[in-house]
Amino acid sequence: MRLKEKYEKIVVPEMMKKFAFKNKLQVPRLEKVVLNVGFGKMVSQRTREEAQKIINTIVEDLKMISGQKP
């Protein structure tokens, strides 16, 4: 089940019951998700090749987490 489907089918009805919301538009929802990675210290003391390898690894990890290319 995708996150949006789970939110609409499970989370919204449960929150409406728990907080006595009368309208499903009253239920809080996510507006955006921000991913941030700081890697300056990791690459500053490295050679160019090592730094590039670290950066590529970080980019691949962010791709897996977000489903988008950063």
mmCIF file of N, CA and C in Angstrom:
data_model
loop_
_atom_site.group_PDB
_atom_site.id
_atom_site.type_symbol
_atom_site.label_atom_id
_atom_site.label_comp_id
_atom_site.label_asym_id
_atom_site.label_seq_id
_atom_site.Cartn_x
_atom_site.Cartn_y
_atom_site.Cartn_z
ATOM 1 N N MET A 1 0.848 -1.176 0.000
ATOM 2 C CA MET A 1 0.000 0.000 0.000
ATOM 3 C C MET A 1 0.895 1.241 0.000
ATOM 4 N N ARG A 2 0.600 2.156 -0.893
ATOM 5 C CA ARG A 2 1.362 3.392 -0.972
ATOM 6 C C ARG A 2 1.047 4.275 0.231
ATOM 7 N N LEU A 3 1.935 5.182 0.519
ATOM 8 C CA LEU A 3 1.775 6.054 1.676
ATOM 9 C C LEU A 3 0.500 6.891 1.572
ATOM 10 N N LYS A 4 0.218 7.426 0.391
ATOM 11 C CA LYS A 4 -0.982 8.246 0.216
ATOM 12 C C LYS A 4 -2.247 7.423 0.443
ATOM 13 N N GLU A 5 -2.267 6.203 -0.083
ATOM 14 C CA GLU A 5 -3.430 5.330 0.106
ATOM 15 C C GLU A 5 -3.618 4.989 1.578
ATOM 16 N N LYS A 6 -2.518 4.687 2.250
ATOM 17 C CA LYS A 6 -2.583 4.357 3.676
ATOM 18 C C LYS A 6 -3.107 5.552 4.468
ATOM 19 N N TYR A 7 -2.635 6.728 4.124
ATOM 20 C CA TYR A 7 -3.083 7.939 4.801
ATOM 21 C C TYR A 7 -4.589 8.124 4.619
ATOM 22 N N GLU A 8 -5.052 7.998 3.371
ATOM 23 C CA GLU A 8 -6.470 8.235 3.088
ATOM 24 C C GLU A 8 -7.385 7.168 3.672
ATOM 25 N N LYS A 9 -6.953 5.911 3.652
ATOM 26 C CA LYS A 9 -7.822 4.810 4.076
ATOM 27 C C LYS A 9 -7.728 4.473 5.559
ATOM 28 N N ILE A 10 -6.565 4.709 6.179
ATOM 29 C CA ILE A 10 -6.375 4.297 7.569
ATOM 30 C C ILE A 10 -6.203 5.487 8.507
ATOM 31 N N VAL A 11 -5.266 6.369 8.179
ATOM 32 C CA VAL A 11 -4.908 7.452 9.099
ATOM 33 C C VAL A 11 -6.043 8.458 9.257
ATOM 34 N N VAL A 12 -6.617 8.913 8.155
ATOM 35 C CA VAL A 12 -7.674 9.929 8.231
ATOM 36 C C VAL A 12 -8.864 9.448 9.063
ATOM 37 N N PRO A 13 -9.422 8.261 8.788
ATOM 38 C CA PRO A 13 -10.559 7.817 9.617
ATOM 39 C C PRO A 13 -10.210 7.665 11.103
ATOM 40 N N GLU A 14 -9.016 7.164 11.401
ATOM 41 C CA GLU A 14 -8.627 7.007 12.807
ATOM 42 C C GLU A 14 -8.480 8.355 13.496
ATOM 43 N N MET A 15 -7.894 9.326 12.810
ATOM 44 C CA MET A 15 -7.741 10.652 13.415
ATOM 45 C C MET A 15 -9.092 11.345 13.567
ATOM 46 N N MET A 16 -10.000 11.109 12.630
ATOM 47 C CA MET A 16 -11.337 11.695 12.752
ATOM 48 C C MET A 16 -12.043 11.165 13.991
ATOM 49 N N LYS A 17 -11.883 9.871 14.271
ATOM 50 C CA LYS A 17 -12.477 9.281 15.480
ATOM 51 C C LYS A 17 -11.800 9.812 16.737
ATOM 52 N N LYS A 18 -10.467 9.766 16.739
ATOM 53 C CA LYS A 18 -9.706 10.117 17.939
ATOM 54 C C LYS A 18 -9.912 11.576 18.344
ATOM 55 N N PHE A 19 -9.914 12.493 17.372
ATOM 56 C CA PHE A 19 -9.997 13.916 17.679
ATOM 57 C C PHE A 19 -11.377 14.513 17.403
ATOM 58 N N ALA A 20 -12.340 13.676 17.064
ATOM 59 C CA ALA A 20 -13.728 14.095 16.820
ATOM 60 C C ALA A 20 -13.830 15.159 15.731
ATOM 61 N N PHE A 21 -13.074 14.982 14.666
ATOM 62 C CA PHE A 21 -13.195 15.881 13.524
ATOM 63 C C PHE A 21 -14.477 15.536 12.780
ATOM 64 N N LYS A 22 -15.173 16.555 12.304
ATOM 65 C CA LYS A 22 -16.417 16.328 11.578
ATOM 66 C C LYS A 22 -16.180 16.233 10.074
ATOM 67 N N ASN A 23 -15.094 16.805 9.616
ATOM 68 C CA ASN A 23 -14.791 16.849 8.193
ATOM 69 C C ASN A 23 -13.376 16.314 7.980
ATOM 70 N N LYS A 24 -13.169 15.527 6.927
ATOM 71 C CA LYS A 24 -11.839 14.958 6.706
ATOM 72 C C LYS A 24 -10.801 16.020 6.344
ATOM 73 N N LEU A 25 -11.239 17.203 5.933
ATOM 74 C CA LEU A 25 -10.297 18.277 5.629
ATOM 75 C C LEU A 25 -9.705 18.900 6.897
ATOM 76 N N GLN A 26 -10.269 18.591 8.055
ATOM 77 C CA GLN A 26 -9.735 19.085 9.319
ATOM 78 C C GLN A 26 -8.516 18.289 9.773
ATOM 79 N N VAL A 27 -8.339 17.107 9.226
ATOM 80 C CA VAL A 27 -7.227 16.238 9.615
ATOM 81 C C VAL A 27 -5.926 16.817 9.064
ATOM 82 N N PRO A 28 -4.889 16.961 9.896
ATOM 83 C CA PRO A 28 -3.606 17.482 9.414
ATOM 84 C C PRO A 28 -3.023 16.592 8.315
ATOM 85 N N ARG A 29 -2.298 17.204 7.392
ATOM 86 C CA ARG A 29 -1.660 16.441 6.321
ATOM 87 C C ARG A 29 -0.275 17.017 6.037
ATOM 88 N N LEU A 30 0.555 16.201 5.434
ATOM 89 C CA LEU A 30 1.899 16.634 5.082
ATOM 90 C C LEU A 30 1.846 17.608 3.920
ATOM 91 N N GLU A 31 2.652 18.656 4.008
ATOM 92 C CA GLU A 31 2.756 19.588 2.895
ATOM 93 C C GLU A 31 3.993 19.294 2.064
ATOM 94 N N LYS A 32 5.100 18.995 2.752
ATOM 95 C CA LYS A 32 6.316 18.656 2.029
ATOM 96 C C LYS A 32 7.266 17.921 2.961
ATOM 97 N N VAL A 33 8.186 17.213 2.361
ATOM 98 C CA VAL A 33 9.213 16.496 3.100
ATOM 99 C C VAL A 33 10.553 17.013 2.602
ATOM 100 N N VAL A 34 11.427 17.382 3.524
ATOM 101 C CA VAL A 34 12.730 17.925 3.161
ATOM 102 C C VAL A 34 13.809 16.981 3.672
ATOM 103 N N LEU A 35 14.708 16.578 2.784
ATOM 104 C CA LEU A 35 15.857 15.750 3.149
ATOM 105 C C LEU A 35 17.102 16.615 3.068
ATOM 106 N N ASN A 36 17.935 16.548 4.093
ATOM 107 C CA ASN A 36 19.133 17.371 4.140
ATOM 108 C C ASN A 36 20.303 16.514 4.589
ATOM 109 N N VAL A 37 21.446 16.685 3.937
ATOM 110 C CA VAL A 37 22.640 15.932 4.293
ATOM 111 C C VAL A 37 23.815 16.896 4.340
ATOM 112 N N GLY A 38 24.539 16.870 5.444
ATOM 113 C CA GLY A 38 25.769 17.642 5.548
ATOM 114 C C GLY A 38 26.956 16.702 5.455
ATOM 115 N N PHE A 39 27.843 16.950 4.511
ATOM 116 C CA PHE A 39 28.975 16.041 4.335
ATOM 117 C C PHE A 39 30.285 16.790 4.121
ATOM 118 N N GLY A 40 30.331 18.053 4.442
ATOM 119 C CA GLY A 40 31.530 18.867 4.229
ATOM 120 C C GLY A 40 32.753 18.345 4.954
ATOM 121 N N LYS A 41 32.598 17.977 6.228
ATOM 122 C CA LYS A 41 33.738 17.475 7.000
ATOM 123 C C LYS A 41 34.215 16.127 6.488
ATOM 124 N N MET A 42 33.290 15.325 5.957
ATOM 125 C CA MET A 42 33.677 14.000 5.455
ATOM 126 C C MET A 42 34.559 14.098 4.220
ATOM 127 N N VAL A 43 34.328 15.096 3.383
ATOM 128 C CA VAL A 43 35.064 15.166 2.120
ATOM 129 C C VAL A 43 36.207 16.170 2.134
ATOM 130 N N SER A 44 36.281 17.031 3.144
ATOM 131 C CA SER A 44 37.297 18.089 3.136
ATOM 132 C C SER A 44 38.721 17.558 3.274
ATOM 133 N N GLN A 45 38.924 16.490 3.993
ATOM 134 C CA GLN A 45 40.265 15.946 4.226
ATOM 135 C C GLN A 45 40.602 14.801 3.268
ATOM 136 N N ARG A 46 39.827 14.607 2.233
ATOM 137 C CA ARG A 46 39.998 13.470 1.323
ATOM 138 C C ARG A 46 40.562 13.934 -0.015
ATOM 139 N N THR A 47 41.068 12.965 -0.755
ATOM 140 C CA THR A 47 41.487 13.263 -2.120
ATOM 141 C C THR A 47 40.233 13.445 -2.970
ATOM 142 N N ARG A 48 40.424 13.982 -4.143
ATOM 143 C CA ARG A 48 39.277 14.250 -5.020
ATOM 144 C C ARG A 48 38.503 12.973 -5.344
ATOM 145 N N GLU A 49 39.212 11.888 -5.610
ATOM 146 C CA GLU A 49 38.553 10.626 -5.955
ATOM 147 C C GLU A 49 37.764 10.068 -4.776
ATOM 148 N N GLU A 50 38.367 10.116 -3.580
ATOM 149 C CA GLU A 50 37.674 9.623 -2.386
ATOM 150 C C GLU A 50 36.436 10.465 -2.096
ATOM 151 N N ALA A 51 36.586 11.781 -2.231
ATOM 152 C CA ALA A 51 35.462 12.683 -1.978
ATOM 153 C C ALA A 51 34.328 12.417 -2.962
ATOM 154 N N GLN A 52 34.674 12.223 -4.224
ATOM 155 C CA GLN A 52 33.645 11.959 -5.231
ATOM 156 C C GLN A 52 32.918 10.649 -4.952
ATOM 157 N N LYS A 53 33.657 9.656 -4.473
ATOM 158 C CA LYS A 53 33.054 8.364 -4.136
ATOM 159 C C LYS A 53 32.051 8.524 -2.984
ATOM 160 N N ILE A 54 32.426 9.307 -1.977
ATOM 161 C CA ILE A 54 31.537 9.566 -0.837
ATOM 162 C C ILE A 54 30.285 10.306 -1.299
ATOM 163 N N ILE A 55 30.471 11.316 -2.136
ATOM 164 C CA ILE A 55 29.337 12.094 -2.638
ATOM 165 C C ILE A 55 28.396 11.209 -3.446
ATOM 166 N N ASN A 56 28.952 10.357 -4.294
ATOM 167 C CA ASN A 56 28.113 9.452 -5.084
ATOM 168 C C ASN A 56 27.319 8.503 -4.193
ATOM 169 N N THR A 57 27.941 8.025 -3.123
ATOM 170 C CA THR A 57 27.247 7.148 -2.178
ATOM 171 C C THR A 57 26.087 7.883 -1.512
ATOM 172 N N ILE A 58 26.325 9.122 -1.111
ATOM 173 C CA ILE A 58 25.280 9.927 -0.476
ATOM 174 C C ILE A 58 24.131 10.171 -1.450
ATOM 175 N N VAL A 59 24.456 10.483 -2.697
ATOM 176 C CA VAL A 59 23.421 10.718 -3.709
ATOM 177 C C VAL A 59 22.588 9.459 -3.924
ATOM 178 N N GLU A 60 23.236 8.313 -3.991
ATOM 179 C CA GLU A 60 22.511 7.048 -4.169
ATOM 180 C C GLU A 60 21.590 6.771 -2.982
ATOM 181 N N ASP A 61 22.078 7.047 -1.769
ATOM 182 C CA ASP A 61 21.243 6.854 -0.578
ATOM 183 C C ASP A 61 20.012 7.763 -0.614
ATOM 184 N N LEU A 62 20.207 9.027 -1.005
ATOM 185 C CA LEU A 62 19.076 9.951 -1.094
ATOM 186 C C LEU A 62 18.083 9.514 -2.169
ATOM 187 N N LYS A 63 18.586 8.968 -3.266
ATOM 188 C CA LYS A 63 17.696 8.446 -4.312
ATOM 189 C C LYS A 63 16.826 7.331 -3.770
ATOM 190 N N MET A 64 17.435 6.429 -2.992
ATOM 191 C CA MET A 64 16.681 5.303 -2.438
ATOM 192 C C MET A 64 15.634 5.778 -1.436
ATOM 193 N N ILE A 65 15.983 6.762 -0.622
ATOM 194 C CA ILE A 65 15.066 7.260 0.399
ATOM 195 C C ILE A 65 13.897 8.013 -0.228
ATOM 196 N N SER A 66 14.199 8.904 -1.174
ATOM 197 C CA SER A 66 13.171 9.799 -1.708
ATOM 198 C C SER A 66 12.493 9.305 -2.977
ATOM 199 N N GLY A 67 13.153 8.422 -3.706
ATOM 200 C CA GLY A 67 12.599 7.993 -4.984
ATOM 201 C C GLY A 67 12.826 9.002 -6.091
ATOM 202 N N GLN A 68 13.671 10.000 -5.832
ATOM 203 C CA GLN A 68 13.992 11.031 -6.817
ATOM 204 C C GLN A 68 15.493 11.247 -6.834
ATOM 205 N N LYS A 69 15.997 11.749 -7.958
ATOM 206 C CA LYS A 69 17.415 12.083 -8.015
ATOM 207 C C LYS A 69 17.598 13.476 -7.420
ATOM 208 N N PRO A 70 18.463 13.601 -6.419
ATOM 209 C CA PRO A 70 18.655 14.917 -5.788
ATOM 210 C C PRO A 70 19.377 15.894 -6.695
#
